[in-house]
Coordinates of C-alpha atoms in Angstrom, one line a residue:
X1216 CA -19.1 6.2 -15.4
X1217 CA -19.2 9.4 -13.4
X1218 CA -18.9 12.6 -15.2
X1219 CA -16.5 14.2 -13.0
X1220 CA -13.5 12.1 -12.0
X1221 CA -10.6 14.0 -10.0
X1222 CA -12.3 14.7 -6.8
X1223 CA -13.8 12.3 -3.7
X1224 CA -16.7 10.0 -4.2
X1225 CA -18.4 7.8 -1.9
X1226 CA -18.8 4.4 -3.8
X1227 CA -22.0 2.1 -2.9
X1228 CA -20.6 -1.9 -2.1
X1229 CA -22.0 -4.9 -0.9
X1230 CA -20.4 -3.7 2.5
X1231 CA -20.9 -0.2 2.8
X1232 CA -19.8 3.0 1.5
X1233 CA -16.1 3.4 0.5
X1234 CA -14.5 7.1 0.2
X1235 CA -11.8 7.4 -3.0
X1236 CA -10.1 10.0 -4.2
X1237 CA -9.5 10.0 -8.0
X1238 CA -6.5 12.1 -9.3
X1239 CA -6.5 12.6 -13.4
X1240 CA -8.5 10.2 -15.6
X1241 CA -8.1 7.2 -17.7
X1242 CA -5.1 6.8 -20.1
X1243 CA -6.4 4.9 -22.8
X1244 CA -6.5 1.3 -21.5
X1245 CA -3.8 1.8 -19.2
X1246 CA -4.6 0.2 -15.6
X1247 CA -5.6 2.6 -12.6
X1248 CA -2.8 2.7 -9.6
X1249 CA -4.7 2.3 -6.7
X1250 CA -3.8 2.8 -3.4
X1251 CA -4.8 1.4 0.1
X1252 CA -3.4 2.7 3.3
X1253 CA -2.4 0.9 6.9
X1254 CA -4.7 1.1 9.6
X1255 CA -3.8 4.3 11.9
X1256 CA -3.3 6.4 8.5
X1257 CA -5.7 7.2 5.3
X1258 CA -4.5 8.3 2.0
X1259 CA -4.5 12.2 3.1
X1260 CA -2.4 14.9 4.7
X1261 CA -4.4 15.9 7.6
X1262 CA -1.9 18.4 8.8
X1263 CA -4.1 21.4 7.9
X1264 CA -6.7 20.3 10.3
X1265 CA -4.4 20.4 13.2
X1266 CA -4.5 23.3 15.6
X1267 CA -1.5 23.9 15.9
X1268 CA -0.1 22.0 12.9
X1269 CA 3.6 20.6 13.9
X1270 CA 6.4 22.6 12.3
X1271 CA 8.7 21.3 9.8
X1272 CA 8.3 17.6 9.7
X1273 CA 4.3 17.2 9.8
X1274 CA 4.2 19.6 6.5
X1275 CA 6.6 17.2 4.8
X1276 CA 5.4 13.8 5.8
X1277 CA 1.8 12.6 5.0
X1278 CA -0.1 10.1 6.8
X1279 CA 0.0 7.3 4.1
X1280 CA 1.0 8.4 0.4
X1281 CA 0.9 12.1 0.0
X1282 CA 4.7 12.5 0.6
X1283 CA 5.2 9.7 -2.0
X1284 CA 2.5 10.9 -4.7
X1285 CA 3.8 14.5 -4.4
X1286 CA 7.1 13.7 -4.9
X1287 CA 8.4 15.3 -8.2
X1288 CA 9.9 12.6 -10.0
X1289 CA 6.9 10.8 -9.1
X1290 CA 4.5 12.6 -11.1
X1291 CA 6.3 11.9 -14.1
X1292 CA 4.7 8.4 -13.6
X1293 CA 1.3 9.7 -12.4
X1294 CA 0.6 11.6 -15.2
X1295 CA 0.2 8.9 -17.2
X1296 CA -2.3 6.9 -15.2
X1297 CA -5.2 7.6 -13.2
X1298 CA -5.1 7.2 -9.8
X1299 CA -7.8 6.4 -7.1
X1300 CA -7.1 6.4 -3.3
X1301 CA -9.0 4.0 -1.3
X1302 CA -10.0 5.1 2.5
X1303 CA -10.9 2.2 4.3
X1304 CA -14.4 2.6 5.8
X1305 CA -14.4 5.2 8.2
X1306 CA -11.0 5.8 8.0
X1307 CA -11.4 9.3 5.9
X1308 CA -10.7 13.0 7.1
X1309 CA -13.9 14.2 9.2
X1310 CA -15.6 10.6 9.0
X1311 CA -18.1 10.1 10.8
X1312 CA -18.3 7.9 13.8
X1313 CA -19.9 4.2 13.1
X1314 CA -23.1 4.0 15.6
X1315 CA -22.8 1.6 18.1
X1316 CA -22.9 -2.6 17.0
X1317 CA -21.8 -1.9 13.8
X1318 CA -20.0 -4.6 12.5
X1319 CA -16.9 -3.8 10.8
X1320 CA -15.9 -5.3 7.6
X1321 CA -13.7 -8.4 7.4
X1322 CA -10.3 -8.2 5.4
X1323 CA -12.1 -10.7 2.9
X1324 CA -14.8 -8.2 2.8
X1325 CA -12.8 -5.2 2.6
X1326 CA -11.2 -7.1 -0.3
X1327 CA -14.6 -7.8 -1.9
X1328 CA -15.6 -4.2 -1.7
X1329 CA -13.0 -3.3 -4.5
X1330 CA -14.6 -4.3 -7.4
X1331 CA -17.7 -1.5 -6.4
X1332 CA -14.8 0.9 -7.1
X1333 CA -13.3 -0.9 -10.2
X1334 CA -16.9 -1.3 -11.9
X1335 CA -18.0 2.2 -10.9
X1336 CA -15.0 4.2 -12.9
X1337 CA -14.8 2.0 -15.2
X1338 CA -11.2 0.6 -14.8
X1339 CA -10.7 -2.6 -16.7
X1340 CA -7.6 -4.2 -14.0
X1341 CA -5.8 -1.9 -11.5
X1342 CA -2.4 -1.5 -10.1
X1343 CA -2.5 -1.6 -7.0
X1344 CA -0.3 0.0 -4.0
X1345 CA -0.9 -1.4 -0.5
X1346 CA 0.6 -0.7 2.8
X1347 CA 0.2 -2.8 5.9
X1348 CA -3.4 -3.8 6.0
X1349 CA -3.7 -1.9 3.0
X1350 CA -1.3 -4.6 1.4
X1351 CA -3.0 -7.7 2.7
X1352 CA -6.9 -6.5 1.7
X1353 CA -4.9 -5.8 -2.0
X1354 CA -3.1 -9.2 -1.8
X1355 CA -6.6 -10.9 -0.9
X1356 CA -8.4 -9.0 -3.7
X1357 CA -5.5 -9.7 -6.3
X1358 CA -6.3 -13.6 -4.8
X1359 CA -10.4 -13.3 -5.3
X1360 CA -10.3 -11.3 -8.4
X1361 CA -6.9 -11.9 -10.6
X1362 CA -8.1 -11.0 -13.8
X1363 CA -8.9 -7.3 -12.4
X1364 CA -5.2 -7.0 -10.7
X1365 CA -2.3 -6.3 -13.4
X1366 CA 0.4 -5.8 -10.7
X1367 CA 1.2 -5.1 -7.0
X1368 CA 3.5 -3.1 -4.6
X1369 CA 3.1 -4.7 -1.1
X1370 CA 4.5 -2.5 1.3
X1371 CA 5.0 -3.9 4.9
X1372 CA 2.7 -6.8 4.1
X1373 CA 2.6 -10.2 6.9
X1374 CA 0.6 -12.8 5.2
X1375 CA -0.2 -14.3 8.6
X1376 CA -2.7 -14.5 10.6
X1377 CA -3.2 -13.8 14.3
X1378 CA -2.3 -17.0 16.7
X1379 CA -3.4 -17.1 20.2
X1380 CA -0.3 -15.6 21.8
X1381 CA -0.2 -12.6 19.2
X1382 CA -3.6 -12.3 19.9
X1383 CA -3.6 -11.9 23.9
X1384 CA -0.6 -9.5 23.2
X1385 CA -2.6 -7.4 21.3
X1386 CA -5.3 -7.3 23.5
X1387 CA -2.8 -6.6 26.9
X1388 CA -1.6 -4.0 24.9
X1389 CA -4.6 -2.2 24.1
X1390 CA -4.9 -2.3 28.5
X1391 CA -1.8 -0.4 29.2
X1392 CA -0.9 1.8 26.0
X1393 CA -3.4 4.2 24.3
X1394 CA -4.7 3.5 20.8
X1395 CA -2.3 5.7 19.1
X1396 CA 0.7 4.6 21.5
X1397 CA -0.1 0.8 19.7
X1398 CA -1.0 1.5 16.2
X1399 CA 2.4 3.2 16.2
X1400 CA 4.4 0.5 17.4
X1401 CA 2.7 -1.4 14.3
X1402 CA 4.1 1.4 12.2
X1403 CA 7.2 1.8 13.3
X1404 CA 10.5 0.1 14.6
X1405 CA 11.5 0.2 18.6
X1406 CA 14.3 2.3 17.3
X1407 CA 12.3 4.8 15.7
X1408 CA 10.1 5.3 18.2
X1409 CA 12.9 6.2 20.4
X1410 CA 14.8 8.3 18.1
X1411 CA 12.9 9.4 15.5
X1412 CA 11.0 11.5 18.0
X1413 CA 9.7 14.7 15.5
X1414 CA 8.5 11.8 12.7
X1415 CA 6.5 10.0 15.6
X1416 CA 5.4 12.7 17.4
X1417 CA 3.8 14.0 14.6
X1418 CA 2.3 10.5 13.5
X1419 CA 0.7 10.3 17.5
X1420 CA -0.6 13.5 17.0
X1421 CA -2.4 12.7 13.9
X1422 CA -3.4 9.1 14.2
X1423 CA -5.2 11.1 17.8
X1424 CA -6.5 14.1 15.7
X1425 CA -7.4 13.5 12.4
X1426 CA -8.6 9.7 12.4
X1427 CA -12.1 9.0 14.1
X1428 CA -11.1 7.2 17.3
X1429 CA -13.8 4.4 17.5
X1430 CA -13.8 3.4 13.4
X1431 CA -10.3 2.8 13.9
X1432 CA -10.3 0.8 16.8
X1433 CA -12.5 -1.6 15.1
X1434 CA -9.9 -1.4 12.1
X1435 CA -7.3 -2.4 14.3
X1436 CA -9.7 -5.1 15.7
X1437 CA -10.1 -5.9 12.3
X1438 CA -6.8 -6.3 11.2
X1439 CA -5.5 -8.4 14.0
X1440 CA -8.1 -11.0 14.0
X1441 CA -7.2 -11.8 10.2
X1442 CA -6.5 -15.3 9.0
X1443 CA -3.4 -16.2 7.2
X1444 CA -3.6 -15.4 3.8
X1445 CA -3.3 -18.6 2.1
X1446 CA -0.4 -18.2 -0.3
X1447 CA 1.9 -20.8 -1.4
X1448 CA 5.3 -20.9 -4.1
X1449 CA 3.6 -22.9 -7.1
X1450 CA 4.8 -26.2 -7.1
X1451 CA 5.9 -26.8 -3.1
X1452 CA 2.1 -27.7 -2.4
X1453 CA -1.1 -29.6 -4.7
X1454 CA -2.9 -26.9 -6.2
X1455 CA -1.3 -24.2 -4.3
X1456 CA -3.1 -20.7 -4.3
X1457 CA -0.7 -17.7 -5.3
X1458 CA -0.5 -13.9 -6.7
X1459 CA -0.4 -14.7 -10.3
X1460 CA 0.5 -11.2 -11.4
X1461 CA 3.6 -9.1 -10.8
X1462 CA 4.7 -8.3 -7.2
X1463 CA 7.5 -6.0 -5.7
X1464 CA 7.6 -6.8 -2.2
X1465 CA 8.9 -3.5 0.1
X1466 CA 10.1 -3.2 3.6
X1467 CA 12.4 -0.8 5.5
X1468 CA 15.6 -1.9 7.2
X1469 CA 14.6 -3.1 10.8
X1470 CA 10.8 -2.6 10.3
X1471 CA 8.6 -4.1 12.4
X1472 CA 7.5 -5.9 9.0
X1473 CA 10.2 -7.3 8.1
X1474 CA 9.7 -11.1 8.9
X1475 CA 6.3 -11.2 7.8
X1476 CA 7.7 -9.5 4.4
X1477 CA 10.3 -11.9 3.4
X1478 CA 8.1 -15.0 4.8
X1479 CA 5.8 -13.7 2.2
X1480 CA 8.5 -13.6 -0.5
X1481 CA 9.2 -17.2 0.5
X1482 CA 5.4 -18.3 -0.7
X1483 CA 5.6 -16.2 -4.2
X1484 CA 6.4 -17.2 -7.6
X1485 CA 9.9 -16.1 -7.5
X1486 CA 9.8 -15.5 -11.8
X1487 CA 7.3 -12.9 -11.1
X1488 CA 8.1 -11.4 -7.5
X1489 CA 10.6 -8.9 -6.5
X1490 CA 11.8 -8.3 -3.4
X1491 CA 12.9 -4.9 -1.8
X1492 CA 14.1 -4.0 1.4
X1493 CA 15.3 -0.6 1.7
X1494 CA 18.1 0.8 3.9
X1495 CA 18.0 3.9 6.0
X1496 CA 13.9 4.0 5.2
X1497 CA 12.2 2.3 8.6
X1498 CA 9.0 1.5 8.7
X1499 CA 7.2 3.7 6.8
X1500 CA 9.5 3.7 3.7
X1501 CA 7.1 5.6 1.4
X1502 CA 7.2 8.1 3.4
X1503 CA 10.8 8.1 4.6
X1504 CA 12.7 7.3 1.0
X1505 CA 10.1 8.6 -1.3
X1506 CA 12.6 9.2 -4.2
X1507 CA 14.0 5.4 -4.0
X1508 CA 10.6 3.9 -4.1
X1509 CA 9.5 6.2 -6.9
X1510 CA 12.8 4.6 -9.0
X1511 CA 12.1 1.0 -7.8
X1512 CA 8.2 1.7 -9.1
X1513 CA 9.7 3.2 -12.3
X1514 CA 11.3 -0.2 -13.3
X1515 CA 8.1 -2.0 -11.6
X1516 CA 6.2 -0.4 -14.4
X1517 CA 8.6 -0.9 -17.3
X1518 CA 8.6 -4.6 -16.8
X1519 CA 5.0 -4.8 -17.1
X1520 CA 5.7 -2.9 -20.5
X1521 CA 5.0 0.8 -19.1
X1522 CA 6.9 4.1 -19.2
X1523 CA 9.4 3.1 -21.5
X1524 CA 13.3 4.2 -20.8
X1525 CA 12.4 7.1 -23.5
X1526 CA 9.8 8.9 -21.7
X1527 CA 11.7 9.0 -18.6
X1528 CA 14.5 10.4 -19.1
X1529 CA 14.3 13.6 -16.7
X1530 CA 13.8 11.3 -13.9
X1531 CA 16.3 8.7 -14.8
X1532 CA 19.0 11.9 -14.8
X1533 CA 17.3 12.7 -11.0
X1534 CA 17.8 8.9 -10.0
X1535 CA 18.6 9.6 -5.7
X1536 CA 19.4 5.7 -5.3
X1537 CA 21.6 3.1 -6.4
X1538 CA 19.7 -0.6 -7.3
X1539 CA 21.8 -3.6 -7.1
X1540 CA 20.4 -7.3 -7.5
X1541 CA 21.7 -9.8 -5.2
X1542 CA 19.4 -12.2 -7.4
X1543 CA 18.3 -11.9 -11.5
X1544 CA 17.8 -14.4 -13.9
X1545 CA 18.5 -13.9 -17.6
X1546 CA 15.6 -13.2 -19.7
X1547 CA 12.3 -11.1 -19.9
X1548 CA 9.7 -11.4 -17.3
X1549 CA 7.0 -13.5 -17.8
X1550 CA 3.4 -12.2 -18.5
X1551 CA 1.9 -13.2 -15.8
X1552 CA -0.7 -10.6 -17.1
X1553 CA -1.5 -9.8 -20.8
X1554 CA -2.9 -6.6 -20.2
X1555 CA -0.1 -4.1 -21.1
X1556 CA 0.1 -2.0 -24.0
X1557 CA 3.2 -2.8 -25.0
X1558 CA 6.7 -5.1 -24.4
X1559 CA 8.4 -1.8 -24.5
X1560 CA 11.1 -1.6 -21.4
X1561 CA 11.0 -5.3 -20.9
X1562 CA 14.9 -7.2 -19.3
X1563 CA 16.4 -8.7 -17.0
X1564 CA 14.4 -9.0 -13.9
X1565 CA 15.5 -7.9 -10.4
X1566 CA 14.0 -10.4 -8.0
X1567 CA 16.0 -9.0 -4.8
X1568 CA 17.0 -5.7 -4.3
X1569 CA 19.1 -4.2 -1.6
X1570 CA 18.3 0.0 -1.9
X1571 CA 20.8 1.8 -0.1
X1572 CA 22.0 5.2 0.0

């Protein structure tokens, strides 16, 4: 167990070095929230490094989860967990470039890299917080490893994999479009990239500036020659393969995400899955509607037993959205994990949520 933890460390895996970020230490035997970004984006604000930065806009909004970590009503929750952000590899700030026939790591492999980081802090099961390809390498490591994943937020996740047609998109794509021109349309909707011009133009100009060019094209490589994740609702298949802890599924209204999201709701235990789709939020809804997500994570928590309703009561007086189920069941959520502490803030479960303003 290092002696320092809140700082960056460069963890040895089976696969390569992986850079994480650590903010706070442990809480007892409370899980670590970790955290694993999209492809185009890493867990920090790069901003600084521009020259000029943006105005306005690319202060505010982070590449991945700074706007959503930062957020007040956030750190109410953070501060009573550790948290470690996960840069995929060569993904960091100031990376260095991969030399040439390196051979990326697989999304399995990404996924098996994870326990490096788990064993090397010490953390007995994580929560973890994935978006895009961050949610499918957390969705295959919560598949691999169960007993080290308590719970998950899947933001923007498509459990499929590439066909042949997706794939010679892609690849006609990367012919006519530059490599931050097509990791944004991944990012974000047709209609944001139209009129959402400050929030995009400040993504482009980041995803071209701060992120090594050639480590993330073989991300994106990565990523899009994935196979489908492998997922199945208990009981509509023999010995179907699921998530067996906790899930809270998230998308933005109109995301490019958005089918691959609810297909994966489809395939999930619906006793333990919630879903989430979140209006006026796009596709980058941790960024976009940090204060809704930070509420819908609140209640995330407490139904694993966590923050109960009394030690939140300055951010439940700061609540910015409304929550109502279009689909609950009576009763407490089932343990799909034993790990918590307590039952404390256990109820009815929410398994669909509409968030809007």
């Amino acid at each position: 167990m290092p002696e320092c933890w809140d700082g960056e460390h460069d963890i040895e895996t089976p696969y390569g070095l992986l850079h994480v970020v650590i903010r706070g230490s442990p809480k007892g035997n409370r899980p670590a929230i970790l955290t694993y970004h999209d492809v185009g984006l890493n867990r920090k604000c790069p901003s600084a490094s521009l020259d000029p930065p943006l105005p306005g806009i690319c202060q505010r909004n982070k590449l991945c989860f700074n706007t959503f970590f930062n957020f007040e009503d956030m750190q109410e929750i953070t501060k009573h967990f550790v948290v470690c952000h996960v840069d995929a590899p060569g993904q960091q700030v100031g990376a260095s470039q991969f030399p040439q026939g390196y051979q990326f790591p697989s999304m399995e492999q990404l996924a098996a890299m994870l326990p490096s980081v788990v064993q090397h802090f010490g953390f007995k099961y994580i929560i973890g917080i994935g978006v895009g390809a961050g949610a499918y390498v957390l969705a295959k490591f919560a598949l691999i490893f169960p007993d080290l994943v308590e719970g998950l937020v899947l933001i923007n996740i498509d459990p499929n994999g590439k066909g042949w047609i997706d794939w010679a998109a892609t690849k006609l794509s990367g012919l006519t479009s530059t490599l931050p021109d097509t990791v944004l349309s991944h990012l974000f909707s047709q209609e944001e990239l139209v009129s959402n011009t400050e929030l995009v133009q400040s993504y482009r100009q980041q995803i071209g500036n701060v992120v090594n060019q050639a480590n993330l094209q073989l991300f994106w490589n990565m990523y899009n020659s994935r196979r489908d994740l492998d997922i199945n609702r208990p009981g509509t298949v023999p010995n179907a393969k699921t998530l067996r802890c906790p899930v809270m599924l998230v998308v933005g209204d109109n995301a490019p995400a958005e089918d691959g999201v609810v297909e994966c709701n489809s395939k999930l235990d619906p006793t333990t899955t919630t879903f989430l789709k979140m209006a006026d939020s796009g596709g980058l809804p941790q960024v976009t509607q940090p204060g809704k997500l930070t509420e819908a994570f609140k209640y995330f928590l407490q139904g694993m037993g966590y923050m109960p309703s009394a030690s939140m009561t300055r951010l439940a007086r700061s609540r910015t959205a409304s929550l109502t189920s279009t689909s609950s069941v009576d009763g407490s959520r089932p343990q799909a994990c034993t790990h918590s502490e307590s039952s404390e803030g256990l109820g009815q479960v929410n398994h669909t949520m509409e968030v809007s303003c």
